[in-house]
């Protein structure tokens, strides 16, 4: 008998509710993945405004849950466990999801699992590509995180190998988009503009790649400043800014560093599988370059489809399914959200 | 009907079980033998049969504005256990919608909404200040903490709100004409009493929308600073 796991996500600006079926053979099947986004309300502020996100989560939580059950054709009494993002994320936003999950778990009298958002980004891949080989390496890239993680057990053992020392990759996209008068969030418009540009046109710096830099950490702040300098230089000379070339060259610098470090980390550790996930994983240049370099190095590359890469409840339900299947003890109903939850804590 | 009452708009985390019955049902036994329906009944009976009967069966309250999210669901389950019932016995949920300055205000609302959704019962919103004022007494002024050196306030006459809710500095609050409820918290009985007419009439509940009274704190970005001089 499959177990039905409900997953709730509210760490940033997406209210997500997912439903999955955990089968006895270890596979996890996606049944529903409903998301309500407040991204448009944040656009004019150029970034996520926590209070606006929290207000939107409260409005969207129950309607999104209703839609998930309608889509799956399930009733609430079919649920065997509730999983929720306990952190990391925005405190006020997390609180809404955690409170809702506790209420659902209490009313349905089922176990509650407060889980790590970052681990959810990796677990979601099992919905598309089946069980994860252990160990595997994960590159998480989004507006909120840029991390290289070693995954020995998705239900419990995740180790950080490297992370950004300043901006997340997605933040750099947002800032460069603003510089080029492209809309927020910056990822999709830069990707689109870059298609008509020359990625070799401008040699932007590759951050944290010097001989004395931490081998697997990232930095995108210097790159962002270099792009700003270059654009201001062109404007100062009265030249028209070649948006496509700037976008393509910037994107090339980001994809180059991310894939080079990920492939090197996998090769050095003798790990044969790389999972690339998070909102920026949908970027066309990042996925193309990852494909190319993984093929050269003989590494299996797994990238979940774009819809699964961005924040959603299905990833939390998938992680909940793995945690429950591993027999871990459920969370207490006095569970609190933890905005700074460390990545090695999969279950709270 | 057994009602689950919740509020997280003040520093208190409040959950309770309240028995609510309509004036007609309460009036019959009271008129027959002249006794009140029970020792803990707090609603007036007999003389004023228009008032619903509100009996607080169990209450769990902890004053800690940082524990709203953590403690609310455990308080609900404890109150249910204290009342000797199960959540399935609850016929409606009533939730205080503020005004309240804490992010925890949303914990109460989303908890109430999710419980009502999964139990298949209605969830009624009440203004938290109304819940504090609830009762047939004469004039009242209710004042609660809004932080940032401000207060929320509203005035009442015989339980009906006559002004507010407002947010502002304390010195803009009018002098109390009658009872002053200064930084009090609502009781489960007060929460249910404030919603009693809607609940007893079986009215379609309004949306569980918090009374924020303030706009979100957010600034549009200024013109971008140049990185080159
Ligand atoms: Zn994320």
XYZ file of C-alpha atoms and ligand atoms in Angstrom:
578
model
C 0.000 0.000 0.000
C 1.363 3.350 -1.011
C 1.588 5.971 1.693
C 0.319 9.452 0.835
C 2.568 12.301 1.986
C 1.515 15.936 1.944
C 4.276 18.551 1.635
C 4.037 22.245 2.524
C 6.576 24.874 1.457
C 6.574 28.562 2.466
C 10.220 29.567 2.955
C 10.308 32.434 0.467
C 7.750 33.791 -2.014
C 6.052 30.586 -3.209
C 3.267 28.885 -1.263
C 3.546 25.255 -2.323
C 1.477 22.209 -1.469
C 2.430 18.842 -2.942
C 1.074 15.329 -2.633
C 3.126 12.227 -3.374
C 2.633 8.485 -3.081
C 5.516 6.603 -1.461
C 5.535 3.069 -2.858
C 6.911 -0.027 -1.157
C 9.686 -0.383 -3.771
C 11.157 2.967 -2.688
C 9.860 4.976 -5.627
C 7.970 8.180 -4.961
C 5.225 9.265 -7.321
C 4.054 12.844 -7.836
C 0.277 13.250 -7.448
C -0.144 17.019 -7.101
C 2.081 20.089 -7.100
C 0.197 23.344 -6.548
C 2.020 26.649 -6.149
C 0.779 30.186 -5.495
C 3.486 32.780 -6.058
C 3.710 36.322 -4.737
C 6.623 37.116 -7.081
C 4.688 39.841 -8.924
C 4.033 41.708 -5.667
C 7.786 41.887 -5.051
C 8.795 42.963 -8.567
C 8.727 46.710 -7.971
C 10.910 46.283 -4.896
C 13.565 44.381 -6.841
C 13.599 41.531 -4.318
C 11.411 39.587 -1.934
C 9.831 41.759 0.792
C 9.372 39.468 3.824
C 6.162 41.042 5.170
C 4.508 40.947 1.743
C 5.545 37.305 1.307
C 4.171 36.356 4.743
C 0.837 38.043 4.064
C 0.571 36.258 0.726
C 1.364 32.856 2.295
C -1.461 33.273 4.794
C -3.954 34.094 2.036
C -2.811 31.283 -0.236
C -2.212 28.413 2.192
C -5.636 26.780 2.473
C -6.761 27.527 -1.121
C -3.512 26.001 -2.443
C -4.036 22.943 -0.243
C -7.580 22.559 -1.558
C -6.315 22.727 -5.143
C -3.692 20.054 -4.445
C -6.296 17.612 -3.129
C -8.641 18.388 -6.033
C -5.841 17.794 -8.557
C -4.831 14.507 -6.954
C -8.441 13.395 -6.538
C -7.713 12.616 -2.884
C -9.489 13.534 0.310
C -7.702 14.766 3.412
C -8.349 11.480 5.194
C -6.089 9.720 2.649
C -3.021 11.506 4.066
C -0.550 9.329 6.015
C 1.961 12.051 6.969
C 2.549 15.800 6.651
C 5.980 17.236 5.807
C 6.813 20.928 5.976
C 9.786 23.197 5.353
C 11.122 24.005 8.830
C 13.981 26.118 7.384
C 16.107 27.735 6.155
C 14.142 30.730 4.899
C 12.312 33.892 5.940
C 11.097 33.640 9.553
C 7.608 35.079 9.041
C 7.081 33.111 5.847
C 8.204 29.795 7.367
C 5.909 30.374 10.358
C 2.813 30.276 8.141
C 3.675 26.929 6.562
C 4.835 25.343 9.801
C 1.679 26.477 11.635
C -0.547 25.132 8.862
C 1.309 21.810 8.750
C 0.998 21.358 12.501
C -2.735 22.039 12.338
C -3.218 19.586 9.465
C -1.139 16.897 11.185
C -3.034 17.397 14.462
C -6.480 17.371 12.861
C -5.691 14.345 10.684
C -3.836 12.610 13.549
C -0.820 11.740 11.365
C 2.942 12.208 11.893
C 4.549 15.588 11.156
C 8.026 15.903 9.611
C 9.708 19.326 9.736
C 12.364 19.102 7.038
C 15.160 21.068 5.403
C 14.288 23.113 2.324
C 17.694 22.560 0.741
C 17.435 18.784 1.050
C 13.999 19.109 -0.544
C 15.591 20.633 -3.652
C 17.645 17.439 -4.014
C 14.896 14.974 -3.041
C 12.588 16.382 -5.713
C 14.757 14.758 -8.373
C 13.583 11.316 -7.226
C 10.086 12.206 -8.487
C 11.454 12.410 -12.018
C 14.554 10.187 -12.149
C 13.933 7.582 -9.457
C 15.950 6.765 -6.316
C 19.226 8.655 -5.873
C 22.475 6.724 -5.972
C 24.528 7.165 -2.797
C 26.703 9.071 -2.631
C 25.836 11.796 -5.093
C 26.797 15.426 -5.413
C 24.235 18.230 -5.563
C 24.657 21.742 -6.914
C 21.858 23.966 -5.574
C 21.513 27.273 -7.348
C 18.689 29.756 -6.825
C 17.929 33.287 -5.745
C 18.470 32.267 -2.137
C 21.195 29.643 -2.223
C 24.337 28.518 -4.040
C 25.743 25.353 -2.531
C 27.693 22.262 -3.351
C 26.541 19.329 -1.224
C 27.603 15.747 -0.777
C 24.573 13.503 -0.269
C 25.258 10.140 1.363
C 21.636 9.643 2.418
C 18.884 12.012 1.313
C 16.933 11.161 4.475
C 19.744 12.030 6.836
C 23.341 12.603 5.758
C 24.123 15.724 3.749
C 27.455 17.550 3.977
C 28.296 20.971 2.615
C 31.376 21.016 0.392
C 31.141 24.635 -0.643
C 28.812 27.639 -0.775
C 28.731 31.258 -1.835
C 30.654 33.703 0.325
C 28.444 36.616 -0.764
C 25.526 36.725 -3.243
C 23.548 33.707 -4.364
C 23.807 33.074 -8.117
C 20.151 34.062 -8.584
C 20.727 37.349 -6.753
C 23.544 38.192 -9.175
C 21.084 37.567 -12.020
C 18.564 39.951 -10.413
C 21.175 42.670 -9.944
C 22.586 42.383 -13.455
C 19.061 42.379 -14.886
C 18.375 45.654 -13.100
C 21.583 47.088 -14.537
C 20.433 46.140 -18.033
C 16.869 47.415 -17.478
C 15.516 43.871 -17.650
C 12.617 42.784 -15.393
C 12.702 41.022 -12.002
C 13.346 38.156 -11.423
C 16.408 38.406 -13.608
C 17.079 34.776 -14.541
C 14.640 34.229 -17.434
C 15.106 37.652 -19.145
C 18.919 37.385 -19.016
C 18.774 33.838 -20.363
C 16.557 35.072 -23.212
C 18.690 38.136 -24.010
C 21.844 35.991 -23.946
C 20.595 33.820 -26.805
C 21.404 36.590 -29.280
C 24.718 37.499 -27.670
C 28.333 36.353 -27.809
C 29.380 34.657 -24.554
C 33.048 35.430 -25.351
C 32.422 39.126 -26.127
C 33.475 40.350 -22.684
C 35.883 38.513 -20.368
C 34.128 38.932 -17.016
C 36.014 37.616 -13.955
C 35.495 34.106 -12.587
C 35.135 34.605 -8.808
C 36.960 32.402 -6.261
C 39.052 30.630 -8.883
C 42.477 31.892 -7.801
C 45.096 29.495 -6.448
C 44.566 30.663 -2.857
C 40.729 30.693 -3.002
C 38.633 28.020 -1.323
C 38.334 25.402 -4.016
C 34.615 24.773 -3.802
C 33.253 28.101 -2.567
C 31.642 30.676 -4.844
C 31.547 34.463 -5.085
C 29.336 36.493 -7.407
C 29.700 39.945 -5.893
C 32.870 40.801 -7.858
C 31.279 39.613 -11.082
C 28.243 41.808 -10.492
C 30.497 44.819 -9.857
C 32.561 44.051 -12.972
C 29.395 43.998 -15.079
C 28.303 47.321 -13.545
C 31.701 48.892 -14.297
C 31.631 47.653 -17.859
C 28.092 48.941 -18.467
C 28.835 52.320 -16.861
C 32.012 52.575 -18.968
C 30.068 52.049 -22.161
C 27.403 54.524 -21.060
C 30.112 57.053 -20.110
C 31.530 56.866 -23.610
C 28.063 57.503 -24.988
C 27.882 54.004 -26.475
C 24.765 51.906 -26.633
C 25.045 48.978 -24.171
C 25.126 45.669 -26.098
C 22.605 43.989 -23.789
C 22.761 40.586 -25.510
C 26.564 40.402 -25.316
C 26.665 41.572 -21.685
C 23.954 39.057 -20.731
C 25.660 36.204 -22.598
C 29.107 36.997 -21.187
C 27.768 37.353 -17.636
C 25.824 34.121 -17.929
C 28.900 32.358 -19.289
C 30.955 33.474 -16.276
C 28.297 32.160 -13.846
C 27.811 28.826 -15.638
C 31.545 28.318 -16.094
C 32.390 28.655 -12.403
C 29.383 26.647 -11.183
C 29.950 23.685 -13.491
C 33.749 23.679 -13.243
C 33.649 23.498 -9.452
C 30.831 20.948 -9.339
C 32.527 18.607 -11.802
C 35.882 18.939 -10.075
C 34.316 18.206 -6.676
C 32.601 15.097 -8.036
C 35.753 13.881 -9.768
C 37.972 14.419 -6.728
C 35.543 12.598 -4.440
C 34.975 9.827 -6.954
C 31.251 10.558 -7.085
C 29.525 9.454 -10.279
C 26.265 11.464 -10.115
C 25.639 15.197 -10.092
C 22.183 16.657 -9.364
C 21.689 20.295 -10.367
C 18.592 21.866 -8.807
C 17.096 25.178 -7.653
C 15.574 27.960 -9.740
C 18.788 28.747 -11.644
C 19.074 25.089 -12.765
C 16.498 25.991 -15.416
C 19.069 28.321 -17.005
C 19.821 27.086 -20.521
C 23.558 27.842 -20.499
C 24.096 26.275 -17.077
C 22.389 23.050 -18.111
C 24.166 22.906 -21.494
C 27.600 23.432 -19.962
C 26.866 20.965 -17.140
C 25.832 18.405 -19.762
C 29.023 18.956 -21.738
C 31.394 18.806 -18.766
C 29.687 15.875 -17.050
C 29.821 13.895 -20.311
C 33.573 14.631 -20.593
C 34.182 13.562 -17.000
C 31.951 10.486 -17.192
C 29.513 11.800 -14.587
C 25.778 11.101 -14.728
C 23.907 14.430 -14.710
C 20.397 14.735 -13.271
C 18.469 17.994 -13.621
C 14.801 17.948 -12.575
C 12.417 19.658 -15.001
C 12.134 23.425 -14.415
C 8.810 23.207 -12.637
C 10.337 20.900 -10.008
C 13.506 23.020 -9.671
C 11.786 26.120 -8.325
C 10.340 26.160 -4.787
C 7.284 23.915 -4.448
C 5.492 21.605 -2.035
C 6.217 18.465 -4.050
C 9.903 18.645 -3.117
C 8.983 18.758 0.576
C 6.506 15.893 0.161
C 9.204 13.879 -1.665
C 11.721 14.507 1.108
C 9.062 13.673 3.704
C 8.453 10.375 1.916
C 12.157 9.456 2.102
C 12.448 10.515 5.746
C 9.321 8.545 6.700
C 10.485 5.489 4.740
C 13.814 5.599 6.588
C 11.853 5.206 9.821
C 13.000 8.458 11.389
C 11.121 9.755 14.414
C 8.512 12.401 13.482
C 8.856 15.999 14.638
C 7.125 17.226 17.770
C 3.986 19.351 17.433
C 5.806 22.159 19.259
C 8.152 22.349 16.280
C 9.393 25.878 15.505
C 10.502 27.265 12.162
C 14.279 27.763 12.021
C 15.268 30.498 9.533
C 18.938 29.524 9.814
C 18.518 25.743 9.748
C 21.912 24.269 8.783
C 22.011 22.147 5.653
C 23.208 19.032 7.478
C 19.998 18.934 9.542
C 17.567 17.145 7.227
C 14.840 16.556 9.835
C 14.042 18.784 12.824
C -22.251 23.340 19.956
C -18.595 22.940 20.953
C -16.367 25.650 19.561
C -12.606 25.909 19.306
C -11.443 29.462 20.066
C -7.987 30.735 19.090
C -6.154 34.039 19.351
C -2.534 35.117 18.815
C -2.997 38.864 18.422
C -1.715 39.777 21.888
C 1.404 38.473 23.688
C -0.741 35.499 24.761
C -1.075 32.206 22.936
C -4.747 31.442 23.531
C -6.726 28.277 22.773
C -9.907 27.002 24.362
C -13.043 24.952 24.016
C -16.321 26.776 24.544
C -19.869 25.445 24.585
C -22.264 27.790 22.824
C -26.009 27.540 22.781
C -28.643 29.863 21.448
C -30.970 31.949 23.585
C -33.989 29.795 22.700
C -32.358 26.541 23.799
C -31.046 28.116 26.965
C -34.257 29.885 27.812
C -36.411 26.781 27.906
C -34.855 24.992 30.937
C -34.162 28.284 32.671
C -37.794 29.294 32.381
C -39.011 25.846 33.418
C -37.224 25.489 36.744
C -35.679 28.903 37.218
C -32.061 27.648 37.457
C -29.067 28.595 35.407
C -27.828 25.949 32.983
C -24.570 25.358 34.836
C -22.213 26.799 37.437
C -19.634 27.951 34.871
C -22.139 29.513 32.487
C -21.063 33.093 31.940
C -23.904 34.247 29.717
C -26.892 35.822 31.383
C -30.030 33.689 31.412
C -33.586 34.120 32.508
C -34.148 37.858 32.461
C -32.392 38.577 29.175
C -33.105 35.519 27.033
C -31.785 37.285 23.911
C -28.211 36.568 25.035
C -26.592 33.323 23.883
C -25.180 31.006 26.545
C -21.388 30.843 26.455
C -19.674 28.293 28.666
C -15.886 28.055 28.684
C -15.051 24.364 29.018
C -11.246 24.434 28.740
C -8.580 27.066 28.181
C -4.833 26.984 27.575
C -3.071 30.338 27.667
C 0.648 31.129 27.674
C 1.926 34.694 27.608
C 4.931 34.664 25.281
C 4.788 36.651 22.040
C 7.627 34.614 20.548
C 5.927 31.271 21.122
C 2.747 31.740 19.078
C 3.913 29.433 16.313
C 5.424 26.900 18.647
C 2.685 26.530 21.257
C -0.624 27.085 19.518
C -1.277 23.590 18.173
C -0.093 21.900 21.413
C -2.441 24.255 23.318
C -5.310 23.260 21.029
C -4.688 19.566 21.656
C -4.316 20.127 25.410
C -7.546 22.142 25.579
C -9.353 19.430 23.630
C -8.013 16.795 26.034
C -8.941 18.926 29.074
C -12.474 19.199 27.707
C -12.651 15.434 27.389
C -13.504 15.628 23.704
C -11.729 15.047 20.389
C -11.184 17.560 17.591
C -13.892 15.746 15.634
C -16.434 16.994 18.212
C -15.703 20.618 17.342
C -18.509 22.212 15.320
C -16.857 25.521 14.451
C -13.601 27.419 14.895
C -13.451 31.088 15.911
C -10.196 32.996 15.437
C -9.103 36.425 16.610
C -7.941 38.415 13.579
C -6.131 41.121 15.500
C -5.156 43.860 15.210
C -1.853 42.515 16.474
C 1.748 43.529 15.881
C 3.306 40.088 15.981
C 4.153 37.833 13.043
C 2.515 35.240 15.301
C -0.873 36.773 14.473
C -0.675 34.791 11.250
C 0.039 31.583 13.181
C -3.397 31.812 14.793
C -5.189 32.550 11.541
C -3.537 29.850 9.460
C -3.926 27.323 12.288
C -7.635 28.119 12.543
C -8.084 27.971 8.777
C -6.233 24.658 8.410
C -8.035 23.053 11.370
C -11.420 24.150 10.016
C -10.476 22.914 6.541
C -9.415 19.485 7.701
C -12.327 19.100 10.144
C -14.839 20.290 7.560
C -16.290 22.984 9.836
C -16.627 26.765 9.398
C -13.983 29.201 10.727
C -15.300 32.564 11.921
C -13.123 35.671 12.227
C -13.573 38.083 15.135
C -11.768 41.326 15.871
C -9.585 40.591 18.901
C -10.568 43.900 20.513
C -14.249 42.884 20.166
C -13.403 39.609 21.905
C -11.790 41.505 24.781
C -14.783 43.855 25.043
C -17.360 41.098 24.544
C -20.234 41.272 26.970
C -23.379 43.229 27.514
C -21.848 45.797 29.899
C -22.068 49.522 29.226
C -19.305 51.609 27.667
C -15.797 50.186 27.294
C -12.437 51.185 25.877
C -10.082 48.422 24.759
C -6.387 49.179 24.310
C -3.709 46.678 23.258
C -0.021 46.901 22.455
C 0.870 47.767 18.854
C 4.627 48.117 19.525
C 6.597 50.965 17.917
C 5.316 53.072 20.858
C 1.748 52.821 19.591
C -1.457 51.088 20.662
C -4.489 49.585 19.000
C -7.788 50.767 20.428
C -11.539 50.650 19.978
C -14.555 51.873 21.961
C -17.726 49.933 22.760
C -21.214 50.448 24.031
C -23.040 47.378 25.332
C -20.652 45.083 23.468
C -21.076 46.856 20.119
C -18.048 48.620 18.653
C -18.642 52.367 18.369
C -15.182 53.474 17.135
C -12.099 51.716 15.800
C -10.110 49.631 15.604
C -7.400 52.254 15.244
C -3.648 52.276 15.612
C -1.813 55.316 16.974
C 0.050 56.921 19.865
C -1.447 56.488 23.311
C -2.152 60.177 23.775
C -4.581 60.100 20.841
C -6.764 57.523 22.567
C -9.980 59.034 24.058
C -10.668 58.943 27.806
C -12.563 55.778 28.751
C -16.283 56.461 29.208
C -16.735 53.201 31.151
C -14.678 50.071 31.681
C -11.039 50.251 30.521
C -9.454 47.035 29.222
C -5.797 48.036 29.074
C -3.427 45.462 27.568
C -5.726 42.572 28.339
C -5.988 39.393 26.324
C -9.170 37.804 25.079
C -10.547 34.710 26.813
C -11.877 31.792 24.766
C -15.348 32.683 26.070
C -14.945 36.290 24.907
C -13.751 35.154 21.481
C -16.795 32.942 21.039
C -19.212 35.513 22.477
C -18.031 38.058 19.889
C -18.825 35.589 17.092
C -21.951 34.065 18.688
C -24.607 35.798 16.549
C -22.936 34.655 13.307
C -22.238 31.144 14.571
C -25.737 30.607 15.975
C -27.362 31.951 12.824
C -25.188 29.578 10.781
C -24.018 32.503 8.656
C -21.382 31.999 5.989
C -18.118 33.103 7.682
C -16.172 36.025 6.281
C -12.558 35.525 5.192
C -9.928 35.015 7.910
C -8.131 38.227 7.052
C -5.861 39.779 9.677
C -6.540 43.363 10.736
C -3.040 44.628 9.997
C -3.983 48.361 10.151
C -0.487 49.139 8.896
C 0.956 48.817 5.437
C 3.858 46.404 4.944
C 7.210 47.985 5.623
C 8.800 48.048 2.169
C 10.662 50.659 0.199
C 11.044 50.748 -3.546
C 14.707 50.783 -4.501
C 16.260 54.202 -4.986
C 18.110 54.965 -8.196
C 20.968 52.540 -8.492
C 24.297 53.788 -7.201
C 27.120 53.823 -9.688
C 30.106 51.635 -8.871
C 32.486 53.826 -10.858
C 33.130 57.402 -9.792
Zn 14.652 27.080 -2.706
